[in-house]
Coordinates of C-alpha atoms and ligand atoms in Angstrom, one line a residue:
M1364 CA 112.8 29.4 30.9
S1365 CA 112.3 26.9 28.3
D1366 CA 116.1 27.0 27.5
V1367 CA 117.6 26.8 30.9
K1368 CA 115.8 23.7 31.0
E1369 CA 116.6 22.3 27.7
H1370 CA 120.5 23.2 28.4
R1371 CA 120.3 21.3 32.4
L1372 CA 118.4 18.1 30.8
K1373 CA 120.6 17.8 27.9
H1374 CA 123.0 15.9 30.4
V1375 CA 120.4 13.5 31.1
D1376 CA 119.9 10.2 29.9
Q1377 CA 116.9 7.7 29.5
K1378 CA 117.7 6.5 33.1
R1379 CA 118.0 9.9 34.8
R1380 CA 114.3 10.5 33.2
R1381 CA 113.0 7.7 35.3
L1382 CA 114.8 8.6 38.3
L1383 CA 112.7 11.6 38.3
G1384 CA 109.8 9.8 39.7
R1385 CA 111.4 7.7 42.2
I1386 CA 112.9 11.5 44.0
G1387 CA 109.3 12.6 44.5
S1388 CA 109.1 9.5 47.3
L1389 CA 112.0 9.7 48.8
A1390 CA 111.6 13.7 50.8
G1391 CA 114.8 15.0 51.8
I1392 CA 116.9 13.3 50.0
S1393 CA 118.6 14.4 46.8
I1394 CA 120.0 11.9 44.5
L1395 CA 122.8 12.9 42.4
S1396 CA 120.9 13.5 39.2
P1397 CA 120.6 17.0 37.0
T1398 CA 116.8 16.3 36.7
F1399 CA 116.9 16.7 40.7
L1400 CA 118.4 20.0 40.4
L1401 CA 116.4 21.2 37.9
A1402 CA 114.0 20.5 40.2
A1403 CA 115.2 21.8 43.4
G1404 CA 118.3 24.1 42.8
K1405 CA 116.6 27.7 42.3
N1406 CA 119.9 28.6 43.6
Q1407 CA 121.7 27.6 40.1
A1408 CA 122.7 30.6 37.6
I1409 CA 120.4 30.5 34.8
A1410 CA 122.9 29.3 32.0
G1411 CA 123.0 30.9 28.4
S1412 CA 123.6 28.6 25.6
N1413 CA 125.8 30.9 24.3
R1414 CA 129.3 30.3 25.7
R1415 CA 131.2 33.1 26.5
A1416 CA 135.2 34.1 25.7
P1417 CA 136.9 32.5 28.2
S1418 CA 138.4 34.4 31.2
Y1419 CA 141.5 35.2 32.2
R1420 CA 143.1 35.4 35.4
G1421 CA 146.7 35.3 37.6
V1422 CA 149.9 35.4 36.2
G1423 CA 149.9 36.5 32.6
Q1424 CA 153.2 35.8 31.6
G1425 CA 154.4 32.6 30.4
P1426 CA 156.1 30.4 29.3
F1427 CA 154.5 27.9 31.4
D1428 CA 156.3 24.8 33.0
V1429 CA 153.1 23.1 33.2
D1430 CA 149.3 23.6 31.2
L1431 CA 146.4 21.8 32.2
R1432 CA 142.6 21.7 31.6
L1433 CA 140.5 20.9 34.4
R1434 CA 137.3 20.0 33.4
A1435 CA 134.2 19.1 35.7
Q1436 CA 131.3 16.7 34.0
P1437 CA 128.3 15.0 34.8
D1438 CA 129.8 11.3 34.3
T1439 CA 129.0 7.8 36.1
A1440 CA 131.8 5.9 37.8
P1441 CA 132.2 2.1 39.1
I1442 CA 132.2 2.6 42.8
L1443 CA 130.5 -0.6 44.4
P1444 CA 130.0 -3.7 42.4
G1445 CA 127.4 -3.8 40.1
T1446 CA 126.0 -0.6 38.2
P1447 CA 128.2 2.2 37.9
S1448 CA 126.9 5.0 40.2
E1449 CA 125.7 8.5 39.0
V1450 CA 128.7 11.5 39.9
W1451 CA 130.4 14.7 39.5
R1452 CA 134.0 14.6 38.8
Y1453 CA 137.1 16.1 37.4
T1454 CA 138.5 14.9 34.2
A1455 CA 142.2 16.3 32.8
A1456 CA 144.4 16.8 30.3
L1457 CA 148.2 17.5 30.2
I1458 CA 148.9 20.0 27.1
H1459 CA 152.2 20.9 28.3
G1460 CA 154.5 19.5 31.2
P1461 CA 156.2 16.5 32.7
Q1462 CA 154.8 13.9 32.2
N1463 CA 153.7 12.8 35.8
T1464 CA 152.1 15.8 36.4
L1465 CA 148.9 13.8 36.2
T1466 CA 148.3 10.7 37.6
S1467 CA 144.7 8.3 38.2
L1468 CA 143.7 7.5 41.3
G1469 CA 141.9 4.4 40.4
E1470 CA 138.7 3.5 38.5
S1471 CA 136.4 5.7 40.2
Y1472 CA 135.6 9.7 40.6
P1473 CA 137.9 11.3 42.4
G1474 CA 140.1 13.8 40.4
P1475 CA 143.2 12.8 39.2
L1476 CA 146.4 13.6 41.6
I1477 CA 148.0 16.5 40.1
R1478 CA 152.1 16.5 40.9
L1479 CA 153.5 20.0 40.8
H1480 CA 157.6 20.6 41.4
R1481 CA 158.0 24.1 43.3
G1482 CA 159.4 26.6 41.1
Q1483 CA 157.0 26.0 38.4
R1484 CA 154.6 28.2 36.4
A1485 CA 151.1 26.5 36.2
R1486 CA 148.4 27.9 33.8
V1487 CA 145.1 25.8 34.6
R1488 CA 142.2 25.7 32.0
L1489 CA 139.2 25.2 33.8
E1490 CA 135.9 24.2 32.0
N1491 CA 132.6 23.9 33.7
R1492 CA 130.3 20.9 31.7
L1493 CA 127.9 21.2 34.9
P1494 CA 124.5 22.4 35.2
E1495 CA 125.3 25.2 37.7
D1496 CA 127.8 27.5 39.0
T1497 CA 131.2 25.8 40.2
T1498 CA 134.5 27.2 40.9
V1499 CA 138.0 25.5 41.6
H1500 CA 139.9 26.2 44.6
W1501 CA 143.4 25.1 45.4
H1502 CA 143.0 24.3 48.4
G1503 CA 146.2 25.1 50.9
L1504 CA 148.4 26.9 48.1
H1505 CA 149.5 30.6 48.4
V1506 CA 147.8 31.6 45.4
P1507 CA 146.4 35.7 44.4
S1508 CA 142.9 36.0 45.7
D1509 CA 141.6 35.7 42.0
V1510 CA 142.8 32.5 41.0
D1511 CA 141.8 31.0 44.5
G1512 CA 138.4 29.9 43.4
Q1513 CA 136.6 31.6 45.8
P1514 CA 132.7 32.2 45.3
R1515 CA 133.1 35.6 44.0
L1516 CA 134.0 34.4 41.1
P1517 CA 131.7 31.6 40.2
I1518 CA 132.3 30.1 36.2
K1519 CA 128.7 29.3 34.8
P1520 CA 127.8 26.6 33.2
D1521 CA 129.3 25.9 29.6
E1522 CA 132.0 28.4 31.1
D1523 CA 135.2 28.5 31.0
M1524 CA 137.9 30.9 33.2
T1525 CA 141.9 30.2 32.9
V1526 CA 144.4 30.5 35.5
A1527 CA 148.0 31.0 36.5
F1528 CA 150.3 31.1 39.0
D1529 CA 153.8 30.2 40.2
V1530 CA 153.7 26.6 42.8
V1531 CA 155.5 28.8 45.7
D1532 CA 154.5 26.2 48.5
R1533 CA 156.4 23.9 50.8
A1534 CA 156.4 20.3 49.5
G1535 CA 153.3 18.8 50.7
L1536 CA 149.8 17.3 49.6
Y1537 CA 147.2 19.6 48.8
W1538 CA 144.1 19.2 46.9
Y1539 CA 141.2 21.3 45.1
H1540 CA 137.5 21.0 44.9
P1541 CA 134.7 23.5 44.1
H1542 CA 133.7 26.3 46.3
P1543 CA 130.6 28.2 44.8
H1544 CA 128.0 29.7 47.1
G1545 CA 124.4 30.9 46.0
R1546 CA 122.0 33.4 47.2
D1547 CA 120.3 30.2 48.9
G1548 CA 123.3 28.6 50.3
G1549 CA 126.8 27.3 49.1
R1550 CA 127.4 24.5 47.3
V1551 CA 130.7 22.6 48.3
G1552 CA 129.0 20.0 50.2
F1553 CA 126.8 18.9 47.6
Q1554 CA 129.4 19.6 44.9
S1555 CA 132.6 17.7 46.2
Y1556 CA 130.3 15.0 47.7
A1557 CA 129.0 14.7 43.9
G1558 CA 132.6 13.8 43.5
L1559 CA 134.4 17.0 42.5
A1560 CA 137.4 16.9 44.6
G1561 CA 141.0 15.4 43.8
P1562 CA 144.4 15.6 45.6
L1563 CA 147.5 18.2 44.5
I1564 CA 151.2 16.9 45.3
I1565 CA 154.3 19.5 45.2
E1566 CA 157.5 18.5 45.2
D1567 CA 160.8 20.3 45.9
E1568 CA 164.1 19.7 46.1
T1569 CA 164.6 19.4 49.8
E1570 CA 162.5 17.1 50.2
R1571 CA 163.4 15.1 47.4
A1572 CA 167.0 14.9 48.7
L1573 CA 165.3 13.0 51.9
G1574 CA 165.2 9.7 49.4
L1575 CA 161.4 9.2 51.7
P1576 CA 159.8 6.5 49.9
D1577 CA 158.1 6.7 46.3
G1578 CA 157.0 4.9 43.8
D1579 CA 155.0 2.0 45.1
Q1580 CA 155.9 2.7 48.2
E1581 CA 153.9 6.1 48.4
M1582 CA 150.4 5.6 48.8
I1583 CA 147.9 9.0 48.3
L1584 CA 144.7 7.6 49.9
V1585 CA 141.2 10.1 49.9
L1586 CA 138.8 9.2 52.4
Q1587 CA 135.5 9.8 52.0
D1588 CA 132.2 8.7 53.3
R1589 CA 129.4 8.0 51.1
R1590 CA 125.8 6.7 51.0
F1591 CA 124.1 4.9 49.0
A1592 CA 120.3 4.5 47.8
G1593 CA 118.7 0.9 45.4
D1594 CA 120.6 0.8 42.6
N1595 CA 124.6 2.2 43.8
E1596 CA 123.1 5.7 43.4
L1597 CA 124.5 8.6 45.6
T1598 CA 122.5 10.2 47.7
Y1599 CA 123.1 13.2 50.0
L1600 CA 120.9 14.9 52.4
G1601 CA 120.6 18.3 51.7
G1602 CA 122.1 20.8 54.1
T1603 CA 119.2 23.1 54.2
G1604 CA 116.7 19.8 54.1
S1605 CA 118.0 18.3 57.6
M1606 CA 118.4 20.1 60.9
M1607 CA 120.2 17.3 62.1
T1608 CA 122.3 17.3 59.1
R1609 CA 122.9 21.2 59.2
M1610 CA 124.1 20.9 62.9
R1611 CA 126.7 18.2 62.6
G1612 CA 126.6 17.8 58.9
F1613 CA 126.9 14.9 56.3
L1614 CA 127.9 11.6 57.3
G1615 CA 128.0 8.4 54.9
D1616 CA 127.3 4.8 55.8
R1617 CA 130.1 3.6 53.4
I1618 CA 133.6 4.7 53.9
L1619 CA 135.9 4.9 50.3
I1620 CA 139.2 5.1 49.7
N1621 CA 139.9 7.1 46.4
G1622 CA 136.4 6.2 45.3
R1623 CA 136.2 2.3 46.3
P1624 CA 135.6 0.0 49.2
P1625 CA 137.9 -0.3 51.4
E1626 CA 140.4 -3.1 49.7
I1627 CA 144.0 -4.8 51.0
R1628 CA 147.3 -4.2 49.6
E1629 CA 150.0 -6.3 48.8
V1630 CA 153.0 -4.4 50.6
G1631 CA 156.8 -5.6 50.6
T1632 CA 159.2 -5.5 54.0
Q1633 CA 159.9 -1.7 53.4
P1634 CA 159.2 1.4 54.4
Y1635 CA 156.1 3.2 52.8
R1636 CA 154.5 6.7 53.2
L1637 CA 151.0 7.3 53.3
R1638 CA 149.4 10.7 52.4
I1639 CA 146.2 10.9 53.9
L1640 CA 143.1 13.6 52.7
N1641 CA 140.2 13.3 55.0
G1642 CA 138.0 14.4 51.6
S1643 CA 135.0 13.7 53.4
N1644 CA 132.2 16.4 54.3
A1645 CA 131.7 16.3 58.1
R1646 CA 133.3 13.0 59.1
I1647 CA 136.7 13.2 61.7
Y1648 CA 138.8 10.1 61.7
K1649 CA 141.0 8.6 64.3
L1650 CA 143.3 6.8 62.7
A1651 CA 145.4 4.6 64.3
W1652 CA 147.1 0.4 64.0
S1653 CA 144.9 -2.4 64.3
D1654 CA 147.9 -3.7 66.3
G1655 CA 148.1 -0.7 68.2
R1656 CA 151.8 0.3 67.4
P1657 CA 151.9 4.2 67.4
V1658 CA 151.6 6.0 64.2
T1659 CA 154.5 7.9 62.8
V1660 CA 153.7 11.3 61.9
I1661 CA 155.9 12.7 59.3
G1662 CA 154.3 15.5 57.7
T1663 CA 150.7 17.9 58.1
D1664 CA 149.0 20.4 55.8
G1665 CA 151.8 22.4 54.9
G1666 CA 154.7 19.6 54.1
L1667 CA 156.9 18.1 56.5
L1668 CA 157.3 18.2 59.9
A1669 CA 161.3 18.9 61.4
R1670 CA 161.1 15.3 63.5
A1671 CA 158.7 12.6 62.9
Q1672 CA 156.6 12.5 65.7
P1673 CA 155.0 9.7 67.2
Q1674 CA 151.2 9.8 68.4
P1675 CA 149.1 6.8 69.9
Y1676 CA 146.7 7.8 67.2
V1677 CA 145.5 10.9 64.6
T1678 CA 142.7 13.0 64.6
L1679 CA 142.0 13.9 60.6
A1680 CA 139.1 16.2 60.7
P1681 CA 138.1 17.4 56.7
A1682 CA 139.7 18.7 54.8
Q1683 CA 143.3 17.8 57.0
R1684 CA 145.9 16.4 55.3
I1685 CA 148.4 13.4 57.3
D1686 CA 151.8 11.8 56.0
L1687 CA 152.5 9.2 58.0
W1688 CA 155.4 6.8 58.1
V1689 CA 155.0 3.0 58.2
D1690 CA 157.9 0.5 58.1
F1691 CA 157.4 -3.7 57.3
S1692 CA 161.4 -4.1 57.3
D1693 CA 160.8 -6.5 59.9
A1694 CA 157.4 -7.8 59.5
T1695 CA 156.8 -12.0 58.9
I1696 CA 155.2 -13.1 55.2
G1697 CA 151.6 -13.1 55.5
N1698 CA 151.2 -10.1 58.2
E1699 CA 148.4 -8.2 57.9
L1700 CA 148.7 -4.6 59.4
R1701 CA 145.3 -2.6 59.3
L1702 CA 144.9 1.3 59.2
V1703 CA 141.3 2.0 61.1
S1704 CA 139.7 4.6 62.5
D1705 CA 138.9 4.0 65.9
H1706 CA 135.9 4.6 68.3
Y1707 CA 135.2 7.5 69.9
R1708 CA 132.5 9.5 72.0
A1709 CA 131.2 12.2 69.6
G1710 CA 129.4 14.7 72.2
M1711 CA 127.3 14.5 74.7
M1712 CA 124.6 12.9 72.8
G1713 CA 127.5 10.1 71.4
G1714 CA 125.8 7.2 72.1
M1715 CA 122.3 8.8 70.7
G1716 CA 124.3 10.0 67.6
G1717 CA 123.3 6.6 65.9
M1718 CA 120.0 6.2 67.2
M1719 CA 119.0 9.7 66.4
G1720 CA 120.7 9.0 63.0
N1721 CA 118.5 6.7 62.3
M1722 CA 115.3 8.1 63.5
M1723 CA 116.2 11.2 61.0
G1724 CA 117.1 8.9 57.9
G1725 CA 120.3 9.1 58.8
S1726 CA 123.6 7.3 59.4
G1727 CA 124.2 3.6 59.7
L1728 CA 127.9 4.7 60.7
P1729 CA 127.7 7.2 63.4
A1730 CA 130.5 10.0 64.2
G1731 CA 132.9 7.7 66.4
A1732 CA 132.5 4.5 65.1
R1733 CA 135.3 2.4 64.9
F1734 CA 135.9 1.2 61.2
D1735 CA 138.7 -0.6 58.9
L1736 CA 140.3 1.8 56.2
L1737 CA 143.1 -0.3 54.8
T1738 CA 144.2 -3.3 55.0
L1739 CA 148.0 -3.8 54.5
R1740 CA 149.3 -7.8 53.8
V1741 CA 152.9 -8.5 53.7
T1742 CA 153.5 -10.5 50.9
H1743 CA 156.8 -10.6 49.8
R1744 CA 160.1 -9.9 50.9
S1745 CA 162.1 -6.3 49.3
R1746 CA 165.2 -4.8 50.5
D1747 CA 165.3 -1.7 50.9
G1748 CA 167.9 0.9 52.8
R1749 CA 165.6 3.2 54.1
S1750 CA 165.1 4.0 57.4
L1751 CA 163.4 7.3 59.1
P1752 CA 165.9 10.7 58.3
T1753 CA 165.7 12.1 62.2
V1754 CA 165.6 15.5 60.7
L1755 CA 163.1 15.7 58.3
N1756 CA 163.0 19.6 58.0
D1757 CA 165.3 22.3 58.8
D1758 CA 164.1 25.0 56.9
L1759 CA 160.2 25.1 58.7
K1760 CA 159.9 28.9 58.5
P1761 CA 156.8 29.3 61.5
P1762 CA 155.3 33.0 61.1
H1763 CA 157.5 35.1 63.4
M1764 CA 155.7 36.0 66.5
T1765 CA 156.8 38.4 69.5
P1766 CA 155.1 39.6 72.4
N1767 CA 153.2 43.1 70.6
T1768 CA 151.6 40.0 68.1
P1769 CA 148.6 41.2 67.8
I1770 CA 145.6 38.8 68.8
R1771 CA 142.2 38.8 66.8
R1772 CA 139.4 36.8 68.3
F1773 CA 136.7 34.6 66.6
D1774 CA 133.9 33.1 68.7
L1775 CA 132.6 30.2 67.7
A1776 CA 128.9 30.0 68.1
T1777 CA 125.5 28.3 67.9
Q1778 CA 122.7 30.9 65.7
M1779 CA 119.4 29.4 66.6
M1780 CA 117.8 27.6 63.5
R1781 CA 120.9 29.4 61.5
G1782 CA 123.5 26.6 62.0
F1783 CA 126.8 28.4 63.3
S1784 CA 128.3 31.9 63.3
I1785 CA 131.6 33.1 63.5
N1786 CA 131.4 36.0 65.8
G1787 CA 128.4 36.2 65.1
R1788 CA 127.8 36.4 61.7
Q1789 CA 127.9 34.1 58.8
F1790 CA 128.4 34.5 55.4
E1791 CA 127.6 37.8 53.3
G1792 CA 129.7 37.4 50.6
T1793 CA 132.7 40.2 50.5
T1794 CA 131.3 42.5 52.5
V1795 CA 133.7 42.0 55.0
A1796 CA 133.5 43.8 59.1
D1797 CA 136.2 46.1 60.3
D1798 CA 138.0 43.3 62.4
E1799 CA 138.2 41.1 59.1
I1800 CA 140.7 43.2 57.2
V1801 CA 144.6 42.8 57.8
L1802 CA 147.3 44.4 56.5
L1803 CA 149.8 43.2 53.7
G1804 CA 152.7 41.7 55.5
D1805 CA 151.7 41.6 59.0
T1806 CA 151.8 38.6 61.6
E1807 CA 148.8 38.3 63.5
I1808 CA 147.4 35.5 66.1
W1809 CA 144.2 34.4 65.8
E1810 CA 142.4 33.2 68.3
F1811 CA 139.1 30.5 67.6
V1812 CA 137.0 29.8 70.8
N1813 CA 134.2 27.3 70.5
D1814 CA 131.4 27.7 72.3
T1815 CA 129.6 24.9 70.4
M1816 CA 128.4 21.4 71.1
M1817 CA 130.6 20.4 67.8
P1818 CA 133.7 20.7 66.6
H1819 CA 134.9 22.6 63.8
P1820 CA 137.4 22.5 61.6
M1821 CA 138.9 26.0 60.8
H1822 CA 140.5 26.6 57.6
V1823 CA 141.8 30.0 56.6
H1824 CA 142.2 30.6 52.7
G1825 CA 145.8 31.7 51.1
L1826 CA 148.4 30.6 53.3
Q1827 CA 149.8 28.2 55.7
F1828 CA 149.8 28.4 59.6
A1829 CA 151.2 28.0 62.9
V1830 CA 149.4 26.2 66.2
V1831 CA 151.0 28.0 68.7
E1832 CA 148.2 27.6 71.7
R1833 CA 145.8 25.3 72.6
Q1834 CA 143.6 25.5 75.8
K1835 CA 141.1 24.0 77.3
I1836 CA 138.7 26.7 78.5
D1837 CA 135.1 24.9 79.3
D1838 CA 133.7 21.5 79.1
Q1839 CA 134.5 19.4 76.5
R1840 CA 131.0 18.5 76.0
G1841 CA 131.7 14.8 75.2
W1842 CA 134.2 15.4 72.4
S1843 CA 137.8 14.8 74.4
E1844 CA 138.5 11.2 72.9
L1845 CA 140.1 13.2 69.6
G1846 CA 142.1 15.2 71.7
G1847 CA 144.9 13.1 71.7
G1848 CA 144.8 12.8 68.5
L1849 CA 145.6 16.5 67.4
V1850 CA 149.1 17.1 65.6
D1851 CA 149.9 20.9 66.3
A1852 CA 153.4 20.8 65.1
G1853 CA 154.2 21.6 61.6
L1854 CA 152.3 24.1 59.1
H1855 CA 148.6 23.5 58.9
D1856 CA 145.8 25.6 57.0
T1857 CA 142.9 23.7 58.5
V1858 CA 142.7 23.4 62.7
L1859 CA 140.6 21.5 64.4
V1860 CA 138.8 23.2 67.1
L1861 CA 137.0 21.0 69.3
P1862 CA 134.3 22.0 71.8
G1863 CA 135.2 24.3 75.1
E1864 CA 138.4 24.5 73.0
R1865 CA 140.7 28.2 72.8
V1866 CA 142.9 28.0 69.6
R1867 CA 145.6 30.1 68.9
I1868 CA 147.1 30.6 65.3
A1869 CA 149.7 32.5 63.9
L1870 CA 149.5 33.4 60.5
T1871 CA 151.1 36.6 57.9
F1872 CA 149.5 38.0 55.3
T1873 CA 152.6 37.8 52.5
D1874 CA 152.7 38.4 48.6
F1875 CA 148.6 39.2 47.7
E1876 CA 146.2 42.0 48.2
G1877 CA 142.6 41.0 48.1
F1878 CA 139.6 39.1 49.1
Y1879 CA 140.5 35.8 50.9
M1880 CA 138.2 33.6 52.9
Y1881 CA 138.2 31.5 56.3
H1882 CA 135.6 28.6 57.4
C1883 CA 134.7 26.3 59.1
H1884 CA 135.6 23.4 57.1
N1885 CA 133.0 21.1 58.2
M1886 CA 131.2 21.4 54.8
E1887 CA 127.6 21.7 56.1
H1888 CA 128.5 23.5 58.3
E1889 CA 130.6 26.4 55.6
D1890 CA 127.4 25.9 53.4
N1891 CA 125.4 27.0 56.1
G1892 CA 127.1 30.6 56.4
M1893 CA 129.9 29.6 58.8
M1894 CA 131.8 31.4 56.5
R1895 CA 133.6 34.9 56.2
Y1896 CA 135.7 36.6 54.0
Y1897 CA 138.3 38.4 55.2
R1898 CA 140.6 41.5 53.0
V1899 CA 144.5 41.7 53.2
R1900 CA 145.1 45.3 52.2
S1901 CA 148.5 47.5 52.2
Ligands
C2O150 CU1 139.1 23.1 50.9 CU2 137.3 27.3 51.5 O1 137.9 25.6 51.5
CU151 CU1 141.0 26.0 51.2
CU152 CU1 131.8 23.5 62.4

C-alpha cells in the first residue's frame, strides 16, 4: 500500500498538500487534486512502480504518415485571471508528419487540435502520467475496436499504449477524450472535466475543393462549463456524490470557450466558418445569434451536409459538433454580433432548476439559462471572393435501408436511485445481451424511446449514422423548446433524444468485428451506468 501512496504523492506539490485540509470541509465537492483522489479514489487501479513494456494495438504495418505522442498528465493552466488552475491535460508532440498536424487552441487546458487527412495511416503513442487508469477514445472515428479507447483496455498509471489506425472518415470535426470505467463507476465525467479532451479534424480533397473559410476565418470552439472554488480551483460534484448531479448531470456556473472565459474576437468583412464542439459534461446549448439572424448550418458530427440549412437556433447536446457559416461581407465596421446560448425551459422543474441547484450547492447557471458565448466585432475591411456553396456535398452516403431493414428497440428508463438504464440494463463491461449482438455488414434501424424526464444524447461508437425519424410519442415534459433546433440531416455519432420522443437511426456495421459501445453522452449518466457494449460479429 505504501508505494501506491508514494506514487500518487509524487505529483503533489506543497500547495496541493495544503489543499487536503480544506477539502475535508467541502462535503461532496471534489477538487482537482491528486491528493483528493488519494483519499477518495478507491476505484483507481493500483499502480506498480515499474513501467511495463508499451502495448501495441491496431494496424501494425508502417510506414506511418503521422506519428504522434499524446500524454495525459496533471498540470496547471491559466483559466481565470489570477492563479492558474490545477488541471489534467493532454500534451502532444509530432514525431513525424505534416507540420500542421498539431496546433494549440490557446494557453489553457484543452488538448491540441489534431489535424489528420483522410487516407493517412496514423500512429499515436499514448502515455498515462495520471495517478489513475485512463484511455483515449477517438470519438466519432471508424477505427478497430482495440484502438477505440474503450474501458476494457485501460492504460495504467505510468504505462504507455501505442495505437495505429487508418484515417477513413469523412472530413469533419471529431474529438478525443478519456473513457475509463472502474468497479465503482465511470471516470469519463471527472477526467474530461479535469481537462482531458481535445478536438480532431479530418480533412479531405472533396472538402478542400470547396474552398471553405480557413486560416483566421476558421474558428474551432470547444464549449464547456466549469465551476471554481476559492483560488481558481476547479470543482466537480462527483457523479456518485449527489443524486441531483446523477440525474441531471454536472452543470458549471461559468462558460468557457477553449478553456477561457468568453471573449471578443475581431473579424473582417468576410465569411467565417465556426466549428463548434460541445465538450461539456451535461449542458445542452441553444445556439443563436444576438440579432436574431438564422443560424446557417453546413455540417454535423460526420461532416458537411448536402446543402446548408438555415435554422432559427441550433440545439447542441454534449459530444455533438456543429459547423456554421457566418458572413460579415455586408457588415459595418464597429458592428458586433454575439453567439449566444438562448433561454429554454429545462424540464417540468425548469423554473425550479436554479433554486434546486443552489439548494444542492449547485449551479448559478441552471440548464436553460441564457448567456453569451462569443462576441465577433467587425474591425476591418477585407476582400474575400468566397460565397456559400449551394452544394456542399454530393457523396453523402447514408446507410442503405430497405423495407426489411430490422428495427432494434432501446428503451431509455429511470432506474430507482441508480440513474438511467437502457432496456432495463446498466453497464456490465463486455457482457452483452443477445439483443446487443449485430452482424458485420448489416444495416439496422435502432430506435431509442425516451421515457424519462431528461434528454439523453445517445452516442454509438465506431461509426456515423443517419437520423431517419423523430416522433413525439408522449408529453415532452417541459423540454419542447429545444425541439426546433435539432439538426437531423447529415451524419451523426450522437443524437439527442428528448423526453417523450422516439428517434430512429440507421447504421451499418462495416469493416471491424468486436466490441463497441453505445451510451448516453451526458457524462454523469454514462458514468452511472447508462452505457452498454454491443458486439459486431460475422
Ligand atoms: Cu465521446 Cu463513448 O464517447
Ligand atoms: Cu465515442
Ligand atoms: Cu442521459
